[in-house]
PDB file of C-alpha atoms in Angstrom:
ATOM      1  CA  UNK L 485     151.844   9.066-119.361  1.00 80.00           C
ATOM      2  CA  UNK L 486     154.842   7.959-120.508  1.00 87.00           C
ATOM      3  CA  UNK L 487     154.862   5.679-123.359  1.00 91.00           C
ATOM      4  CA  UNK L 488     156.470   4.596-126.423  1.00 95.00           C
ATOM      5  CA  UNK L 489     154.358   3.843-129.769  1.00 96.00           C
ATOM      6  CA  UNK L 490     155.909   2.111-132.793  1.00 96.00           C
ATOM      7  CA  UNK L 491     153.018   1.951-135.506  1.00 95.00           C
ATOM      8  CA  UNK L 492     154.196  -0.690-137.960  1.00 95.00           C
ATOM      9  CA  UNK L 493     154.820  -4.452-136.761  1.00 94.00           C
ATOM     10  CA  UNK L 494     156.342  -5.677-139.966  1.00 96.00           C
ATOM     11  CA  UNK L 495     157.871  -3.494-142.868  1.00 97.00           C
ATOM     12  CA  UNK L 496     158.924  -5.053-145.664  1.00 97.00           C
ATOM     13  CA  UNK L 497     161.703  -3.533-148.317  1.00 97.00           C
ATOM     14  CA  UNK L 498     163.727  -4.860-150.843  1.00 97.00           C
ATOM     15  CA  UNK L 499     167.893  -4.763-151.086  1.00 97.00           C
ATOM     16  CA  UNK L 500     168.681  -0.966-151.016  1.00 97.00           C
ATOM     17  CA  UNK L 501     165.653   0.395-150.829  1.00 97.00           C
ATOM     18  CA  UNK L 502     165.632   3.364-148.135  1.00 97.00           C
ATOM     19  CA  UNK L 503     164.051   2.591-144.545  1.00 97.00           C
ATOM     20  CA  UNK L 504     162.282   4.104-142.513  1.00 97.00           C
ATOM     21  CA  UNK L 505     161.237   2.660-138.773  1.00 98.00           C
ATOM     22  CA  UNK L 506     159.003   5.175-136.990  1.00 97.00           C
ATOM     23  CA  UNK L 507     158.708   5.692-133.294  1.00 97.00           C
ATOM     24  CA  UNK L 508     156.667   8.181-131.544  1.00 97.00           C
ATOM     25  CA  UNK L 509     157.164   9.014-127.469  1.00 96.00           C
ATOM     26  CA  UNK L 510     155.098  10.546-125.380  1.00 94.00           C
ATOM     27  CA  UNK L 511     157.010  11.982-122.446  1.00 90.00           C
ATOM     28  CA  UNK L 512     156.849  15.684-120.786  1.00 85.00           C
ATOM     29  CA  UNK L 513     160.413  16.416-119.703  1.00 81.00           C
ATOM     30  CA  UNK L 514     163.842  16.104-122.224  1.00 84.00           C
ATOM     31  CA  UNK L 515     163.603  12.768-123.259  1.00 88.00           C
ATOM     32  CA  UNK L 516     166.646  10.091-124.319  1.00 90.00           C
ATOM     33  CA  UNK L 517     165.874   7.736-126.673  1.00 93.00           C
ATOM     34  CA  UNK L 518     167.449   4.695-127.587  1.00 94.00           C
ATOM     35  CA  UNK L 519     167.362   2.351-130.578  1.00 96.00           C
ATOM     36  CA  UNK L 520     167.825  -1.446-129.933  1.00 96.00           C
ATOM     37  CA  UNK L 521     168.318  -4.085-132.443  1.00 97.00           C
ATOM     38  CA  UNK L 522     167.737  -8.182-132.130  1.00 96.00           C
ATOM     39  CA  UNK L 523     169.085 -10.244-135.045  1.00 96.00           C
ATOM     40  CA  UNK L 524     167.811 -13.619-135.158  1.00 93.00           C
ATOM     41  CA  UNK L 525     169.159 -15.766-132.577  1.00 89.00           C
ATOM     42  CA  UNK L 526     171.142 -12.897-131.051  1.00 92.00           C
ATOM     43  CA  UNK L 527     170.839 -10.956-127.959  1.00 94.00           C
ATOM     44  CA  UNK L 528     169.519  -7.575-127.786  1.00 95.00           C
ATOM     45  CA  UNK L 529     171.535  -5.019-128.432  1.00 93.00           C
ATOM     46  CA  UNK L 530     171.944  -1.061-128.626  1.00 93.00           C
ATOM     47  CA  UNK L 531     172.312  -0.016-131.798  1.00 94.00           C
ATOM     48  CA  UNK L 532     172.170   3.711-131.305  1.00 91.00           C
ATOM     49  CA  UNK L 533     171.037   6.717-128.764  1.00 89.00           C
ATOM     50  CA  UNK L 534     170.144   9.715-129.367  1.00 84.00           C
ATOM     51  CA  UNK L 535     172.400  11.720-127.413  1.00 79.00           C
ATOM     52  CA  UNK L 536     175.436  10.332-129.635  1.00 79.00           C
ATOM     53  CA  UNK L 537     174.289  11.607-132.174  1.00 74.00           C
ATOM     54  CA  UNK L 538     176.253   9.153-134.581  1.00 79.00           C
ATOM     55  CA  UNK L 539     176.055   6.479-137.412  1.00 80.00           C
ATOM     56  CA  UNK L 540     176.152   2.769-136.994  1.00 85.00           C
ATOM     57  CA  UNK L 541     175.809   0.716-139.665  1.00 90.00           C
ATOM     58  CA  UNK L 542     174.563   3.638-141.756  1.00 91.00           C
ATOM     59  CA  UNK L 543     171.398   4.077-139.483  1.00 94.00           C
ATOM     60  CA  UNK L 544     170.861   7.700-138.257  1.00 93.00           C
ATOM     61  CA  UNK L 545     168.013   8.775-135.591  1.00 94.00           C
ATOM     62  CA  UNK L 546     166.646  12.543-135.189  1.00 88.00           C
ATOM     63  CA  UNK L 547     165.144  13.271-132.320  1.00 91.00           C
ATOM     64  CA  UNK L 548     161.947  15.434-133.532  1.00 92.00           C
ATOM     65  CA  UNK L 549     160.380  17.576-130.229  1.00 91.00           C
ATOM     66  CA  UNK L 550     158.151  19.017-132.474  1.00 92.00           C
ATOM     67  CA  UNK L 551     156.637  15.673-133.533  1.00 93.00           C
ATOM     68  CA  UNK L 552     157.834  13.562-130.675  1.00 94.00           C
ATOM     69  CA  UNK L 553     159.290  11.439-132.897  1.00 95.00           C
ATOM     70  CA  UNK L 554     162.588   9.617-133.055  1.00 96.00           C
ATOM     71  CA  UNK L 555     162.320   7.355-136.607  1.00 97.00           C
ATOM     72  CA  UNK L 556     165.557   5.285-137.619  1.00 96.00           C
ATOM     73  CA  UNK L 557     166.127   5.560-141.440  1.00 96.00           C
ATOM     74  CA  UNK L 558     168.869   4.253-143.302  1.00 96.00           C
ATOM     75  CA  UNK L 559     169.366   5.464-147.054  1.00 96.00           C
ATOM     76  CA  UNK L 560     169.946   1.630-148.235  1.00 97.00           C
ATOM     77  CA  UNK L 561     168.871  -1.326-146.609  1.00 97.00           C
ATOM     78  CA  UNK L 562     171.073  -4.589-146.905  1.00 97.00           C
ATOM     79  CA  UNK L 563     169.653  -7.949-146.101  1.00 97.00           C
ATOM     80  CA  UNK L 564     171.678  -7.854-143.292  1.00 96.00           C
ATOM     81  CA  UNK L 565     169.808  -5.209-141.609  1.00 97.00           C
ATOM     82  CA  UNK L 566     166.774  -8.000-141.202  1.00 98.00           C
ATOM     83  CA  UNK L 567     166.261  -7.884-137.697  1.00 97.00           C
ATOM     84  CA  UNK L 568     163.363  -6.929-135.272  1.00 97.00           C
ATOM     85  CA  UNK L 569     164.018  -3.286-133.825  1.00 97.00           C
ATOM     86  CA  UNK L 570     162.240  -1.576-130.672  1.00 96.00           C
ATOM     87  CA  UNK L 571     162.292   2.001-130.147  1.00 96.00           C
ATOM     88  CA  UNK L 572     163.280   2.731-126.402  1.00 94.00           C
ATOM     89  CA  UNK L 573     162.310   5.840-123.692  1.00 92.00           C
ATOM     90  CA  UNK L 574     164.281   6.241-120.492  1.00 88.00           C
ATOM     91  CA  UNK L 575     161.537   6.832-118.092  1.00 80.00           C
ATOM     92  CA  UNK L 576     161.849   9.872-115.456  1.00 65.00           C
ATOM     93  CA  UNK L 577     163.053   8.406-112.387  1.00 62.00           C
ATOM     94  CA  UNK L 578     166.846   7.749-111.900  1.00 67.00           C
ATOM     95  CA  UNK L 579     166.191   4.063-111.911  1.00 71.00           C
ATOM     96  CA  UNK L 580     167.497   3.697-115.649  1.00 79.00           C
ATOM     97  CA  UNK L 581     164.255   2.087-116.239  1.00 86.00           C
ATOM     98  CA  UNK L 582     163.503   2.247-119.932  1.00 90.00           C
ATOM     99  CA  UNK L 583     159.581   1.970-121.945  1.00 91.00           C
ATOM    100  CA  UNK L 584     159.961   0.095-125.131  1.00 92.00           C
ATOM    101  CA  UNK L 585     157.725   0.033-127.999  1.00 94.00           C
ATOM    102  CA  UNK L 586     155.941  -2.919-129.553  1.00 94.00           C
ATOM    103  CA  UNK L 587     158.943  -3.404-131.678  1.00 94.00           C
ATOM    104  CA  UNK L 588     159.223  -3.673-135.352  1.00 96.00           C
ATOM    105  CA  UNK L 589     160.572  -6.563-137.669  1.00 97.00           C
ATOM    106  CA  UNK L 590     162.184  -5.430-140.656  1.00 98.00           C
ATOM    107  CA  UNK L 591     162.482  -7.734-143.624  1.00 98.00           C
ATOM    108  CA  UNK L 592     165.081  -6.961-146.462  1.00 97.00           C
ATOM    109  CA  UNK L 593     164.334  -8.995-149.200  1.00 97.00           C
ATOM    110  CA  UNK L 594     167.353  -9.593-151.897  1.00 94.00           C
TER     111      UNK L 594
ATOM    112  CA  UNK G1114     182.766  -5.954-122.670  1.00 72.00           C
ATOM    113  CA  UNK G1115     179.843  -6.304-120.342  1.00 73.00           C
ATOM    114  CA  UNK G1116     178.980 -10.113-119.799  1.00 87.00           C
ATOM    115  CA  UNK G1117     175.196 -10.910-119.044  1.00 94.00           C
ATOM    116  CA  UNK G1118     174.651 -14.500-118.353  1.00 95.00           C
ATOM    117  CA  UNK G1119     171.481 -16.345-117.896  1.00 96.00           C
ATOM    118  CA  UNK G1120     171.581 -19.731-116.831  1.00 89.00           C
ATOM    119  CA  UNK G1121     169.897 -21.992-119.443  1.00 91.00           C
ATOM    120  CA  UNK G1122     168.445 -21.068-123.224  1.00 93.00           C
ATOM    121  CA  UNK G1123     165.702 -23.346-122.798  1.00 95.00           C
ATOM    122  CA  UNK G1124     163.532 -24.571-120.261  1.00 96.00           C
ATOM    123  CA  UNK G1125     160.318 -26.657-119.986  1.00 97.00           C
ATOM    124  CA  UNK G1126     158.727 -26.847-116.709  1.00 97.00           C
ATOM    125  CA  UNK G1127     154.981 -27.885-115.652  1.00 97.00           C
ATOM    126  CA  UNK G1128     151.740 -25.619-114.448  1.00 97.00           C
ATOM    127  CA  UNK G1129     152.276 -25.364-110.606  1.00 97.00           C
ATOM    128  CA  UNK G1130     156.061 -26.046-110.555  1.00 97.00           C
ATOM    129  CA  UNK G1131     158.145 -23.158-108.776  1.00 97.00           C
ATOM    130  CA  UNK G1132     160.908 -22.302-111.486  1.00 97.00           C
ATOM    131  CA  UNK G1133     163.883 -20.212-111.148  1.00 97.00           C
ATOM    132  CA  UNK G1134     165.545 -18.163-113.768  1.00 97.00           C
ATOM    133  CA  UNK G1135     169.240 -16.491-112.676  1.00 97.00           C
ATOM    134  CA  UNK G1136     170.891 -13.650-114.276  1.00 97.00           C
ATOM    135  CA  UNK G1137     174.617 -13.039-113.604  1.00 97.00           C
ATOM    136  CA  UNK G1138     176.608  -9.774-114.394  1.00 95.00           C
ATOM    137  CA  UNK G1139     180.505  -9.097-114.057  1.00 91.00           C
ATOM    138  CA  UNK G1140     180.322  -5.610-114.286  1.00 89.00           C
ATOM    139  CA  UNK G1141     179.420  -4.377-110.859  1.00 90.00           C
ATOM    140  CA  UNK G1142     176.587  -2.391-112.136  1.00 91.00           C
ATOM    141  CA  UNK G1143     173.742  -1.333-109.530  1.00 90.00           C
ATOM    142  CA  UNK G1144     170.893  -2.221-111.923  1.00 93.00           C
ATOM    143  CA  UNK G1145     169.396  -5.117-112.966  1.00 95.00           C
ATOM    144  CA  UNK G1146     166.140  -5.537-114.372  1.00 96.00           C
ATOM    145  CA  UNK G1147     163.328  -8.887-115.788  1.00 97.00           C
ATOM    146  CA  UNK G1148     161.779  -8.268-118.554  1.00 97.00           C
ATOM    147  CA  UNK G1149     159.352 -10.876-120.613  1.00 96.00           C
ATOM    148  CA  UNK G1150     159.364 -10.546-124.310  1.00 95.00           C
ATOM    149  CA  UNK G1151     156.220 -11.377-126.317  1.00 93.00           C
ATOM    150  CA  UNK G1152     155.432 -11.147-129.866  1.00 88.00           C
ATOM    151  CA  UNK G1153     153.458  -7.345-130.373  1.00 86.00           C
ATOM    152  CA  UNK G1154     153.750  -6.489-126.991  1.00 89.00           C
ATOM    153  CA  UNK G1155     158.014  -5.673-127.003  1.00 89.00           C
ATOM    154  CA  UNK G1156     159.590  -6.241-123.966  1.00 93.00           C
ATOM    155  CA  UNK G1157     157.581  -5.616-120.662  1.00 94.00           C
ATOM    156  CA  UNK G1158     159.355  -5.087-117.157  1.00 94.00           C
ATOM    157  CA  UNK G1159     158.181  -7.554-114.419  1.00 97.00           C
ATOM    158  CA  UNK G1160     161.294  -6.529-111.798  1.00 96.00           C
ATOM    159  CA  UNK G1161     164.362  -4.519-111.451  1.00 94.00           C
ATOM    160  CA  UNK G1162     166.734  -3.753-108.564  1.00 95.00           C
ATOM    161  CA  UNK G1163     169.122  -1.050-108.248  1.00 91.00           C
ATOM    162  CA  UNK G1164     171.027  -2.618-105.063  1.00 90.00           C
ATOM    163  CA  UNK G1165     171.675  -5.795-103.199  1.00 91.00           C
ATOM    164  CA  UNK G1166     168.385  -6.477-101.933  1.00 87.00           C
ATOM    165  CA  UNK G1167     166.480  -3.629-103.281  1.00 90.00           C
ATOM    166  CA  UNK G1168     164.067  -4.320-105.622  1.00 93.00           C
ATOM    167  CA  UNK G1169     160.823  -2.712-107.258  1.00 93.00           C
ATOM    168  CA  UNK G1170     158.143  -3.997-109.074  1.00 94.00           C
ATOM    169  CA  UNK G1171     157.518  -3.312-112.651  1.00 93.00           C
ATOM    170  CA  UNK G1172     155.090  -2.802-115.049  1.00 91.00           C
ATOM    171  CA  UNK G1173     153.720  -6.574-114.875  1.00 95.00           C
ATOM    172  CA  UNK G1174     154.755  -8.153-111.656  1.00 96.00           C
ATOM    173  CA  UNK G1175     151.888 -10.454-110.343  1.00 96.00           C
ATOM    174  CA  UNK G1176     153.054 -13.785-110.323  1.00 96.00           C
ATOM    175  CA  UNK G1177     156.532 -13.255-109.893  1.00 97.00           C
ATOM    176  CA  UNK G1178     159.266 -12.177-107.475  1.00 97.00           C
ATOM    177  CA  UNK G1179     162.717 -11.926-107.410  1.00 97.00           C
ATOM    178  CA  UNK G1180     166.101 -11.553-105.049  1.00 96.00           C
ATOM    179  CA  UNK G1181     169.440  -9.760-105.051  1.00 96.00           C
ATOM    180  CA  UNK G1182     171.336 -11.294-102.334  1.00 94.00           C
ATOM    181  CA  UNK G1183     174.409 -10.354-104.412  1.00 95.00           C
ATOM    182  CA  UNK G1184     175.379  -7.795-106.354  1.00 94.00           C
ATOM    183  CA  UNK G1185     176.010  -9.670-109.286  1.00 95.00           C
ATOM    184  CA  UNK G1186     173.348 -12.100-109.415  1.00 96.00           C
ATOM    185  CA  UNK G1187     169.520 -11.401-109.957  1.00 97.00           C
ATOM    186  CA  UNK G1188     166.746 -14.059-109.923  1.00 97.00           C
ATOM    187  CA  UNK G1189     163.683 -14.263-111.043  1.00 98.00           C
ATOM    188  CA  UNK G1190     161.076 -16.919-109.992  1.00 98.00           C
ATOM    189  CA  UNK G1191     157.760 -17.957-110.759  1.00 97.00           C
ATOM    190  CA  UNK G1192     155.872 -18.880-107.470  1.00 94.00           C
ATOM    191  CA  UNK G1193     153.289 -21.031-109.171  1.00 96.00           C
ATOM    192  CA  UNK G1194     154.198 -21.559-113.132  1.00 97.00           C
ATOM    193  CA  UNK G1195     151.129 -20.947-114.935  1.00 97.00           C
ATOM    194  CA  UNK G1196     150.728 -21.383-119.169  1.00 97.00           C
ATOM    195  CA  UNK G1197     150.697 -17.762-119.660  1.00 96.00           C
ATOM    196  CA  UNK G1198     154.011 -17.295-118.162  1.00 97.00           C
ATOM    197  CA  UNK G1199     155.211 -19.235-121.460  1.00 98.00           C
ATOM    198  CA  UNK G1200     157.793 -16.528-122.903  1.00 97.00           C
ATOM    199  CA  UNK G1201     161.111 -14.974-123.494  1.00 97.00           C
ATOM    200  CA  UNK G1202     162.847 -13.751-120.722  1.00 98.00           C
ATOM    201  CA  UNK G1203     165.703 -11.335-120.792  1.00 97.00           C
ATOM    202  CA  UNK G1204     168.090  -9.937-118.080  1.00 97.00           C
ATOM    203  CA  UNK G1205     169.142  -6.644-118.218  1.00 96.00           C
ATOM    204  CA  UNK G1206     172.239  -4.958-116.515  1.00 94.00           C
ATOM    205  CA  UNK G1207     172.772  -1.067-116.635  1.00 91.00           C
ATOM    206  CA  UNK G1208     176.069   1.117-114.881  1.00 85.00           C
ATOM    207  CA  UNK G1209     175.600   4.623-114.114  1.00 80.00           C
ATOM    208  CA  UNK G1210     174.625   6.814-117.216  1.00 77.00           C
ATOM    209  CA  UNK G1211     174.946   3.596-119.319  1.00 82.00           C
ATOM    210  CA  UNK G1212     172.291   2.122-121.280  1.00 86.00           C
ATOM    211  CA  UNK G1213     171.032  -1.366-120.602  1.00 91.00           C
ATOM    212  CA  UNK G1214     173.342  -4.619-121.579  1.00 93.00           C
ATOM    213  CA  UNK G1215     171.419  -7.913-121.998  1.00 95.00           C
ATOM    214  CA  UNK G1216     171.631 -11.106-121.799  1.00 96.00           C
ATOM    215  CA  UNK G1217     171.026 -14.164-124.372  1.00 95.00           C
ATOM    216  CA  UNK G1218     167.545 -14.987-122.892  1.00 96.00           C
ATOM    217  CA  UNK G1219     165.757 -18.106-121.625  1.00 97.00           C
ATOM    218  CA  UNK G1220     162.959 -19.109-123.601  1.00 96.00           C
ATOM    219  CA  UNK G1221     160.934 -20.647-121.021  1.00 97.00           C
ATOM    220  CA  UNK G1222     157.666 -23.412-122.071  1.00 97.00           C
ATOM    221  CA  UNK G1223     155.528 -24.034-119.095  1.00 97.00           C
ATOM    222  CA  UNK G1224     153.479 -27.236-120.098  1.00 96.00           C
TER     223      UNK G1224
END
């Protein structure tokens, strides 16, 4: 089944403190993962995929096989970074359907 | 920059009213997708369509249905509004090898 499992509902850090948000997939092909980001009153948006391979707004995301993981870590958290975050799994059909986790909020406290 | 519009921010309707929630796109993408979001549960797909008219159900459809009469509209309605429809609802819109674009959201009270 395909399936996407983010363990922690709330994690709480203080200004620049490193962060880590952990997702774990289950899926049996090559999967693409995504990283999506809601600040408060704000729409959804991506913040990164996995197949970029890039930064934004000092966030990275490894794609693990090994562990079938795809965490989001970011060396220093700002308060800024306060936001709820949901780990996201394209699913297998060509639909562009996507399986998001539970989502986590992330507090930065100054 | 992709523009996902959904109609109203807020709405308050009663148990047993039909209700109507409309997405609008003006990117020409094929897909469109409903999902409800709910506090530890993330978002959960009721609908998506991936052409005018076509539509499939998602992971939590009962209760709802939707139509594509146009490519750049997609609506969601609630047949019979029941108190555990009360929720966030967000419109999705997705090109080809793009990820999904959404919309503000209608937070939606059903009384």
């Amino acid at each position: 089944a395909q399936r996407v499992t983010q363990p922690e509902k709330l994690l709480s850090v203080f200004k620049g403190a490193p962060v880590e948000l952990k997702c774990n997939y289950s899926y049996s092909g090559s999967p693409e993962l995504f990283w999506y980001v809601q600040y408060s009153r704000q729409r959804l948006q991506l913040l990164l995929r996995h197949i970029s391979r890039e930064s934004i707004k000092g966030f990275t995301a490894d794609l693990n096989k090994g562990e079938t993981s795809f965490h989001l870590k970011k060396p220093f958290a700002q308060e800024e970074d306060s936001a709820m975050y949901y780990c996201a799994l394209l699913g297998s059909s060509n639909t562009g359907k996507l399986i998001f986790g539970q989502g986590t909020t992330l507090q930065v406290k100054p | 920059d992709v523009k996902v519009t959904q109609s109203s921010r807020y709405l308050v309707k009663r148990t047993g009213e039909k209700v109507f929630l409309e997405c609008v796109q003006d990117m020409d993408h094929e897909n469109m997708f409903w999902y409800r979001q709910d506090p530890g549960l993330g978002l959960r797909l009721i609908y998506f369509s991936y052409d005018v008219k076509m539509k499939e159900k998602g992971d939590i459809p009962e209760g709802y249905s939707v139509s594509r009469e146009k490519k750049e509209r997609f609506s969601l309605i609630l047949e019979s509004a029941s108190t555990n429809q009360t929720s966030m609802y967000l419109c999705a819109t997705q090109g080809a090898q793009q990820p999904q674009h959404f919309g503000d959201g209608t937070r939606l009270s059903i009384l």
